[in-house]
Amino acid sequence: EAGVAQSPRYKIIEKRQSVAFWCNPISGHATLYWYQQILGQGPKLLIQFQNNGVVDDSQLPKDRFSAERLKGVDSTLKIQPAKLEDSAVYLCASSLADRARDEQYFGPGTRLTVT
Amino acid sequence: AQSVSQHNHHVILSEAASLELGCNYSYGGTVNLFWYVQYPGQHLQLLLKYFSGDPLVKGIKGFEAEFIKSKFSFNLRKPSVQWSDTAEYFCALRGNQGGKLIFGQGTELSVKP
């Protein structure tokens, strides 16, 4: 089966610019996650969707970050305006449902560099 | 507070050496534990998981981990590493209600041929 797809794979922008990332989860997966992985750290959840509803966005910097999953399938994550500290890999993951034993499958990530 | 701590930042071993990577967690409730691996240039993959029952769990590629509740630990082991095990390893936990994975900082393993 096809895995989680993400694009672009790499992005370099200047601070104060905006950027958007796209994620296509595994077909049939109701739950979608966006994680931020800063160099030298483990991934940290930014936002979790169940179908097209937000389950957890407690760690999302809402003054600059936004995300949507309009039709319960693809998702986009946007940063506007970007700061230097947003340089990180942004990982999208999906799972069949939001049960503790449902495996989360990760995409290849988008590496963002803010200069 | 919910957290995962991996004590080793970078481990360097020769082929055929034994491996043990430490993982300790803090969580106020029933916990589910995972080890993920990220090979160079590849995405995060599940290596093994513990939900309940036998505290010694076996995963892919000869890896195993032992859940010791009294020590809040879930250490990863492999009796004999190979060059192809060179990767970054992440310990993670998840509560029984589902939701996010909470990851440790990761341990980079380099295996010398």
PDB file of C-alpha atoms in Angstrom:
ATOM      1  CA  GLU A   1       0.000   0.000   0.000  1.00  0.00           C
ATOM      2  CA  ALA A   2       1.158   3.552  -0.640  1.00  0.00           C
ATOM      3  CA  GLY A   3       2.647   5.349   2.335  1.00  0.00           C
ATOM      4  CA  VAL A   4       2.127   8.856   3.658  1.00  0.00           C
ATOM      5  CA  ALA A   5       3.100  11.413   1.028  1.00  0.00           C
ATOM      6  CA  GLN A   6       4.471  14.855   1.787  1.00  0.00           C
ATOM      7  CA  SER A   7       5.600  17.784  -0.334  1.00  0.00           C
ATOM      8  CA  PRO A   8       7.790  19.615  -0.776  1.00  0.00           C
ATOM      9  CA  ARG A   9      10.688  17.607   0.638  1.00  0.00           C
ATOM     10  CA  TYR A  10      12.839  20.680   1.169  1.00  0.00           C
ATOM     11  CA  LYS A  11      12.084  24.392   1.496  1.00  0.00           C
ATOM     12  CA  ILE A  12      14.297  27.384   2.161  1.00  0.00           C
ATOM     13  CA  ILE A  13      12.660  30.719   2.964  1.00  0.00           C
ATOM     14  CA  GLU A  14      13.600  33.998   4.589  1.00  0.00           C
ATOM     15  CA  LYS A  15      12.187  34.989   7.958  1.00  0.00           C
ATOM     16  CA  ARG A  16       8.817  36.724   7.819  1.00  0.00           C
ATOM     17  CA  GLN A  17       7.900  34.856   4.619  1.00  0.00           C
ATOM     18  CA  SER A  18       5.090  32.322   4.538  1.00  0.00           C
ATOM     19  CA  VAL A  19       5.242  28.638   3.622  1.00  0.00           C
ATOM     20  CA  ALA A  20       2.820  25.756   3.230  1.00  0.00           C
ATOM     21  CA  PHE A  21       3.301  22.003   3.489  1.00  0.00           C
ATOM     22  CA  TRP A  22       1.041  19.326   2.091  1.00  0.00           C
ATOM     23  CA  CYS A  23       0.291  15.820   3.347  1.00  0.00           C
ATOM     24  CA  ASN A  24      -1.637  12.937   1.823  1.00  0.00           C
ATOM     25  CA  PRO A  25      -2.244  10.178   4.388  1.00  0.00           C
ATOM     26  CA  ILE A  26      -2.654   6.483   3.766  1.00  0.00           C
ATOM     27  CA  SER A  27      -6.014   5.770   2.163  1.00  0.00           C
ATOM     28  CA  GLY A  28      -8.721   5.094   4.755  1.00  0.00           C
ATOM     29  CA  HIS A  29      -6.800   6.546   7.684  1.00  0.00           C
ATOM     30  CA  ALA A  30      -9.098   8.772   9.731  1.00  0.00           C
ATOM     31  CA  THR A  31      -6.457  10.256  12.013  1.00  0.00           C
ATOM     32  CA  LEU A  32      -3.752  12.619  10.808  1.00  0.00           C
ATOM     33  CA  TYR A  33      -0.919  14.185  12.804  1.00  0.00           C
ATOM     34  CA  TRP A  34       1.586  16.957  12.153  1.00  0.00           C
ATOM     35  CA  TYR A  35       4.810  16.761  14.172  1.00  0.00           C
ATOM     36  CA  GLN A  36       7.711  19.217  14.326  1.00  0.00           C
ATOM     37  CA  GLN A  37      11.207  17.770  14.707  1.00  0.00           C
ATOM     38  CA  ILE A  38      13.910  20.283  15.580  1.00  0.00           C
ATOM     39  CA  LEU A  39      17.499  19.134  15.026  1.00  0.00           C
ATOM     40  CA  GLY A  40      18.695  17.032  17.949  1.00  0.00           C
ATOM     41  CA  GLN A  41      15.211  16.506  19.368  1.00  0.00           C
ATOM     42  CA  GLY A  42      12.424  14.001  18.970  1.00  0.00           C
ATOM     43  CA  PRO A  43       9.236  14.843  17.059  1.00  0.00           C
ATOM     44  CA  LYS A  44       6.646  16.935  18.929  1.00  0.00           C
ATOM     45  CA  LEU A  45       2.975  17.047  18.029  1.00  0.00           C
ATOM     46  CA  LEU A  46       1.679  20.273  16.543  1.00  0.00           C
ATOM     47  CA  ILE A  47      -1.855  19.220  15.665  1.00  0.00           C
ATOM     48  CA  GLN A  48      -4.006  16.092  15.406  1.00  0.00           C
ATOM     49  CA  PHE A  49      -7.068  15.673  13.194  1.00  0.00           C
ATOM     50  CA  GLN A  50      -9.801  13.069  13.410  1.00  0.00           C
ATOM     51  CA  ASN A  51     -11.370  13.124   9.939  1.00  0.00           C
ATOM     52  CA  ASN A  52     -11.681  16.887   9.368  1.00  0.00           C
ATOM     53  CA  GLY A  53     -12.021  17.892  13.032  1.00  0.00           C
ATOM     54  CA  VAL A  54      -9.205  19.050  15.310  1.00  0.00           C
ATOM     55  CA  VAL A  55      -8.550  16.738  18.290  1.00  0.00           C
ATOM     56  CA  ASP A  56      -5.435  18.354  19.769  1.00  0.00           C
ATOM     57  CA  ASP A  57      -3.786  21.643  18.799  1.00  0.00           C
ATOM     58  CA  SER A  58      -2.534  22.582  22.247  1.00  0.00           C
ATOM     59  CA  GLN A  59       1.102  22.841  21.079  1.00  0.00           C
ATOM     60  CA  LEU A  60       0.400  24.705  17.854  1.00  0.00           C
ATOM     61  CA  PRO A  61       1.657  28.338  17.872  1.00  0.00           C
ATOM     62  CA  LYS A  62      -1.630  29.671  16.630  1.00  0.00           C
ATOM     63  CA  ASP A  63      -0.366  33.200  16.071  1.00  0.00           C
ATOM     64  CA  ARG A  64       1.670  31.960  13.113  1.00  0.00           C
ATOM     65  CA  PHE A  65       0.772  28.336  12.394  1.00  0.00           C
ATOM     66  CA  SER A  66      -2.468  27.077  10.885  1.00  0.00           C
ATOM     67  CA  ALA A  67      -3.592  23.730   9.553  1.00  0.00           C
ATOM     68  CA  GLU A  68      -6.627  22.316   7.859  1.00  0.00           C
ATOM     69  CA  ARG A  69      -7.998  19.020   6.635  1.00  0.00           C
ATOM     70  CA  LEU A  70     -11.066  20.150   4.767  1.00  0.00           C
ATOM     71  CA  LYS A  71     -12.374  16.899   3.268  1.00  0.00           C
ATOM     72  CA  GLY A  72     -10.943  14.585   5.885  1.00  0.00           C
ATOM     73  CA  VAL A  73      -8.183  13.384   3.576  1.00  0.00           C
ATOM     74  CA  ASP A  74      -5.314  15.714   2.557  1.00  0.00           C
ATOM     75  CA  SER A  75      -3.988  18.283   4.968  1.00  0.00           C
ATOM     76  CA  THR A  76      -1.980  21.490   4.717  1.00  0.00           C
ATOM     77  CA  LEU A  77       0.126  23.143   7.386  1.00  0.00           C
ATOM     78  CA  LYS A  78       0.976  26.827   6.976  1.00  0.00           C
ATOM     79  CA  ILE A  79       3.431  29.118   8.705  1.00  0.00           C
ATOM     80  CA  GLN A  80       2.943  32.866   8.362  1.00  0.00           C
ATOM     81  CA  PRO A  81       5.206  34.657   9.103  1.00  0.00           C
ATOM     82  CA  ALA A  82       8.122  32.275   9.611  1.00  0.00           C
ATOM     83  CA  LYS A  83      10.757  32.774  12.304  1.00  0.00           C
ATOM     84  CA  LEU A  84      14.300  31.439  12.470  1.00  0.00           C
ATOM     85  CA  GLU A  85      13.276  28.997  15.215  1.00  0.00           C
ATOM     86  CA  ASP A  86      10.776  27.353  12.835  1.00  0.00           C
ATOM     87  CA  SER A  87      13.677  25.654  11.047  1.00  0.00           C
ATOM     88  CA  ALA A  88      12.875  21.973  11.503  1.00  0.00           C
ATOM     89  CA  VAL A  89      11.573  18.862   9.783  1.00  0.00           C
ATOM     90  CA  TYR A  90       7.781  18.766   9.615  1.00  0.00           C
ATOM     91  CA  LEU A  91       6.459  15.228   9.750  1.00  0.00           C
ATOM     92  CA  CYS A  92       3.003  14.085   8.795  1.00  0.00           C
ATOM     93  CA  ALA A  93       1.689  10.792  10.156  1.00  0.00           C
ATOM     94  CA  SER A  94      -1.576   8.926   9.839  1.00  0.00           C
ATOM     95  CA  SER A  95      -3.326   6.058  11.594  1.00  0.00           C
ATOM     96  CA  LEU A  96      -6.463   4.051  10.978  1.00  0.00           C
ATOM     97  CA  ALA A  97      -8.127   5.527  14.055  1.00  0.00           C
ATOM     98  CA  ASP A  98      -7.187   7.211  17.329  1.00  0.00           C
ATOM     99  CA  ARG A  99      -6.868   4.104  19.467  1.00  0.00           C
ATOM    100  CA  ALA A 100      -3.762   3.519  21.558  1.00  0.00           C
ATOM    101  CA  ARG A 101      -2.853   0.420  19.529  1.00  0.00           C
ATOM    102  CA  ASP A 102      -3.292   1.968  16.089  1.00  0.00           C
ATOM    103  CA  GLU A 103       0.134   2.307  14.500  1.00  0.00           C
ATOM    104  CA  GLN A 104       1.126   5.758  13.312  1.00  0.00           C
ATOM    105  CA  TYR A 105       2.757   5.714   9.873  1.00  0.00           C
ATOM    106  CA  PHE A 106       5.112   8.564   9.100  1.00  0.00           C
ATOM    107  CA  GLY A 107       5.840  10.366   5.857  1.00  0.00           C
ATOM    108  CA  PRO A 108       9.333  11.379   4.708  1.00  0.00           C
ATOM    109  CA  GLY A 109       8.976  14.896   6.138  1.00  0.00           C
ATOM    110  CA  THR A 110       9.573  18.406   4.826  1.00  0.00           C
ATOM    111  CA  ARG A 111      12.860  19.998   5.876  1.00  0.00           C
ATOM    112  CA  LEU A 112      12.335  23.739   6.366  1.00  0.00           C
ATOM    113  CA  THR A 113      15.237  26.158   6.637  1.00  0.00           C
ATOM    114  CA  VAL A 114      14.442  29.732   7.632  1.00  0.00           C
ATOM    115  CA  THR A 115      17.267  32.215   6.955  1.00  0.00           C
TER     116      THR A 115
ATOM    117  CA  ALA B   1       4.473  15.598  33.486  1.00  0.00           C
ATOM    118  CA  GLN B   2       4.608  13.244  30.526  1.00  0.00           C
ATOM    119  CA  SER B   3       8.078  12.745  29.136  1.00  0.00           C
ATOM    120  CA  VAL B   4      10.523  10.284  27.641  1.00  0.00           C
ATOM    121  CA  SER B   5      14.253  10.427  28.274  1.00  0.00           C
ATOM    122  CA  GLN B   6      16.956   8.709  26.257  1.00  0.00           C
ATOM    123  CA  HIS B   7      20.301   8.912  27.994  1.00  0.00           C
ATOM    124  CA  ASN B   8      22.626   8.153  25.117  1.00  0.00           C
ATOM    125  CA  HIS B   9      22.943  10.791  22.427  1.00  0.00           C
ATOM    126  CA  HIS B  10      25.370   8.966  20.179  1.00  0.00           C
ATOM    127  CA  VAL B  11      26.536   5.372  20.454  1.00  0.00           C
ATOM    128  CA  ILE B  12      29.366   3.948  18.373  1.00  0.00           C
ATOM    129  CA  LEU B  13      29.812   0.179  18.164  1.00  0.00           C
ATOM    130  CA  SER B  14      31.712  -2.315  16.082  1.00  0.00           C
ATOM    131  CA  GLU B  15      29.854  -5.003  14.169  1.00  0.00           C
ATOM    132  CA  ALA B  16      28.861  -8.014  16.304  1.00  0.00           C
ATOM    133  CA  ALA B  17      28.902  -5.965  19.506  1.00  0.00           C
ATOM    134  CA  SER B  18      25.849  -6.075  21.746  1.00  0.00           C
ATOM    135  CA  LEU B  19      23.556  -3.085  21.952  1.00  0.00           C
ATOM    136  CA  GLU B  20      21.474  -1.625  24.748  1.00  0.00           C
ATOM    137  CA  LEU B  21      19.835   1.784  24.419  1.00  0.00           C
ATOM    138  CA  GLY B  22      18.275   3.285  27.507  1.00  0.00           C
ATOM    139  CA  CYS B  23      14.785   4.760  27.701  1.00  0.00           C
ATOM    140  CA  ASN B  24      13.014   6.053  30.786  1.00  0.00           C
ATOM    141  CA  TYR B  25       9.584   7.610  30.915  1.00  0.00           C
ATOM    142  CA  SER B  26       7.321   9.635  33.138  1.00  0.00           C
ATOM    143  CA  TYR B  27       3.583   9.166  32.755  1.00  0.00           C
ATOM    144  CA  GLY B  28       0.678   9.159  35.198  1.00  0.00           C
ATOM    145  CA  GLY B  29      -1.379   6.279  33.888  1.00  0.00           C
ATOM    146  CA  THR B  30      -1.378   3.165  31.736  1.00  0.00           C
ATOM    147  CA  VAL B  31       1.297   3.565  29.148  1.00  0.00           C
ATOM    148  CA  ASN B  32       1.974   2.088  25.732  1.00  0.00           C
ATOM    149  CA  LEU B  33       5.617   2.125  24.661  1.00  0.00           C
ATOM    150  CA  PHE B  34       7.298   2.122  21.285  1.00  0.00           C
ATOM    151  CA  TRP B  35      10.691   2.145  19.637  1.00  0.00           C
ATOM    152  CA  TYR B  36      10.928   3.796  16.221  1.00  0.00           C
ATOM    153  CA  VAL B  37      13.937   3.735  13.900  1.00  0.00           C
ATOM    154  CA  GLN B  38      14.980   6.176  11.198  1.00  0.00           C
ATOM    155  CA  TYR B  39      17.571   4.843   8.748  1.00  0.00           C
ATOM    156  CA  PRO B  40      19.603   7.437   6.819  1.00  0.00           C
ATOM    157  CA  GLY B  41      17.410   9.091   4.215  1.00  0.00           C
ATOM    158  CA  GLN B  42      14.312   7.163   5.218  1.00  0.00           C
ATOM    159  CA  HIS B  43      11.184   7.893   7.213  1.00  0.00           C
ATOM    160  CA  LEU B  44      10.425   6.873  10.781  1.00  0.00           C
ATOM    161  CA  GLN B  45       9.416   3.217  11.090  1.00  0.00           C
ATOM    162  CA  LEU B  46       8.042   1.217  13.972  1.00  0.00           C
ATOM    163  CA  LEU B  47      10.598  -1.213  15.404  1.00  0.00           C
ATOM    164  CA  LEU B  48       8.558  -2.715  18.226  1.00  0.00           C
ATOM    165  CA  LYS B  49       5.786  -1.927  20.684  1.00  0.00           C
ATOM    166  CA  TYR B  50       4.568  -2.854  24.150  1.00  0.00           C
ATOM    167  CA  PHE B  51       0.929  -2.644  25.182  1.00  0.00           C
ATOM    168  CA  SER B  52       0.494  -5.197  27.940  1.00  0.00           C
ATOM    169  CA  GLY B  53       1.360  -8.770  28.924  1.00  0.00           C
ATOM    170  CA  ASP B  54       4.837 -10.215  28.492  1.00  0.00           C
ATOM    171  CA  PRO B  55       7.243  -7.379  29.332  1.00  0.00           C
ATOM    172  CA  LEU B  56       9.819  -8.718  26.884  1.00  0.00           C
ATOM    173  CA  VAL B  57       8.767  -7.794  23.367  1.00  0.00           C
ATOM    174  CA  LYS B  58      10.433  -8.751  20.121  1.00  0.00           C
ATOM    175  CA  GLY B  59      10.504  -6.584  17.047  1.00  0.00           C
ATOM    176  CA  ILE B  60      11.881  -6.635  13.560  1.00  0.00           C
ATOM    177  CA  LYS B  61      15.499  -7.301  12.635  1.00  0.00           C
ATOM    178  CA  GLY B  62      16.368  -9.105  15.871  1.00  0.00           C
ATOM    179  CA  PHE B  63      15.606  -6.204  18.208  1.00  0.00           C
ATOM    180  CA  GLU B  64      13.892  -6.674  21.545  1.00  0.00           C
ATOM    181  CA  ALA B  65      12.914  -4.445  24.446  1.00  0.00           C
ATOM    182  CA  GLU B  66      12.054  -5.046  28.067  1.00  0.00           C
ATOM    183  CA  PHE B  67       9.420  -3.092  29.971  1.00  0.00           C
ATOM    184  CA  ILE B  68      10.361  -2.739  33.651  1.00  0.00           C
ATOM    185  CA  LYS B  69       7.477  -0.972  35.349  1.00  0.00           C
ATOM    186  CA  SER B  70       9.286  -0.446  38.667  1.00  0.00           C
ATOM    187  CA  LYS B  71      12.085   1.383  36.881  1.00  0.00           C
ATOM    188  CA  PHE B  72       9.872   3.228  34.369  1.00  0.00           C
ATOM    189  CA  SER B  73      12.171   1.870  31.688  1.00  0.00           C
ATOM    190  CA  PHE B  74      11.853   0.347  28.221  1.00  0.00           C
ATOM    191  CA  ASN B  75      15.401  -0.388  27.056  1.00  0.00           C
ATOM    192  CA  LEU B  76      16.138  -1.586  23.537  1.00  0.00           C
ATOM    193  CA  ARG B  77      18.550  -4.474  23.001  1.00  0.00           C
ATOM    194  CA  LYS B  78      20.166  -6.446  20.212  1.00  0.00           C
ATOM    195  CA  PRO B  79      22.703  -9.202  20.857  1.00  0.00           C
ATOM    196  CA  SER B  80      24.820  -8.542  17.768  1.00  0.00           C
ATOM    197  CA  VAL B  81      24.593  -5.369  15.680  1.00  0.00           C
ATOM    198  CA  GLN B  82      25.257  -5.073  11.982  1.00  0.00           C
ATOM    199  CA  TRP B  83      26.495  -2.155   9.898  1.00  0.00           C
ATOM    200  CA  SER B  84      22.959  -1.868   8.502  1.00  0.00           C
ATOM    201  CA  ASP B  85      21.656  -1.020  11.994  1.00  0.00           C
ATOM    202  CA  THR B  86      23.254   2.416  11.687  1.00  0.00           C
ATOM    203  CA  ALA B  87      20.302   4.741  12.273  1.00  0.00           C
ATOM    204  CA  GLU B  88      18.614   7.026  14.766  1.00  0.00           C
ATOM    205  CA  TYR B  89      16.443   5.330  17.370  1.00  0.00           C
ATOM    206  CA  PHE B  90      13.536   6.972  19.154  1.00  0.00           C
ATOM    207  CA  CYS B  91      11.682   5.754  22.218  1.00  0.00           C
ATOM    208  CA  ALA B  92       8.070   6.974  22.498  1.00  0.00           C
ATOM    209  CA  LEU B  93       5.022   6.587  24.685  1.00  0.00           C
ATOM    210  CA  ARG B  94       1.309   6.956  24.184  1.00  0.00           C
ATOM    211  CA  GLY B  95      -1.524   6.976  26.680  1.00  0.00           C
ATOM    212  CA  ASN B  96      -4.334   4.460  26.689  1.00  0.00           C
ATOM    213  CA  GLN B  97      -6.752   7.023  25.289  1.00  0.00           C
ATOM    214  CA  GLY B  98      -4.787   7.290  22.052  1.00  0.00           C
ATOM    215  CA  GLY B  99      -3.607  10.639  20.816  1.00  0.00           C
ATOM    216  CA  LYS B 100      -0.101  11.846  20.266  1.00  0.00           C
ATOM    217  CA  LEU B 101       3.162   9.990  20.610  1.00  0.00           C
ATOM    218  CA  ILE B 102       5.597  11.569  23.073  1.00  0.00           C
ATOM    219  CA  PHE B 103       9.135  11.013  21.841  1.00  0.00           C
ATOM    220  CA  GLY B 104      12.519  10.981  23.499  1.00  0.00           C
ATOM    221  CA  GLN B 105      15.425  12.969  22.090  1.00  0.00           C
ATOM    222  CA  GLY B 106      16.691  10.081  20.021  1.00  0.00           C
ATOM    223  CA  THR B 107      19.931   8.082  20.028  1.00  0.00           C
ATOM    224  CA  GLU B 108      22.159   8.013  16.991  1.00  0.00           C
ATOM    225  CA  LEU B 109      23.756   4.597  16.515  1.00  0.00           C
ATOM    226  CA  SER B 110      26.836   4.259  14.330  1.00  0.00           C
ATOM    227  CA  VAL B 111      28.060   0.721  13.616  1.00  0.00           C
ATOM    228  CA  LYS B 112      31.586   0.395  12.272  1.00  0.00           C
ATOM    229  CA  PRO B 113      32.176  -2.455   9.807  1.00  0.00           C
TER     230      PRO B 113
END
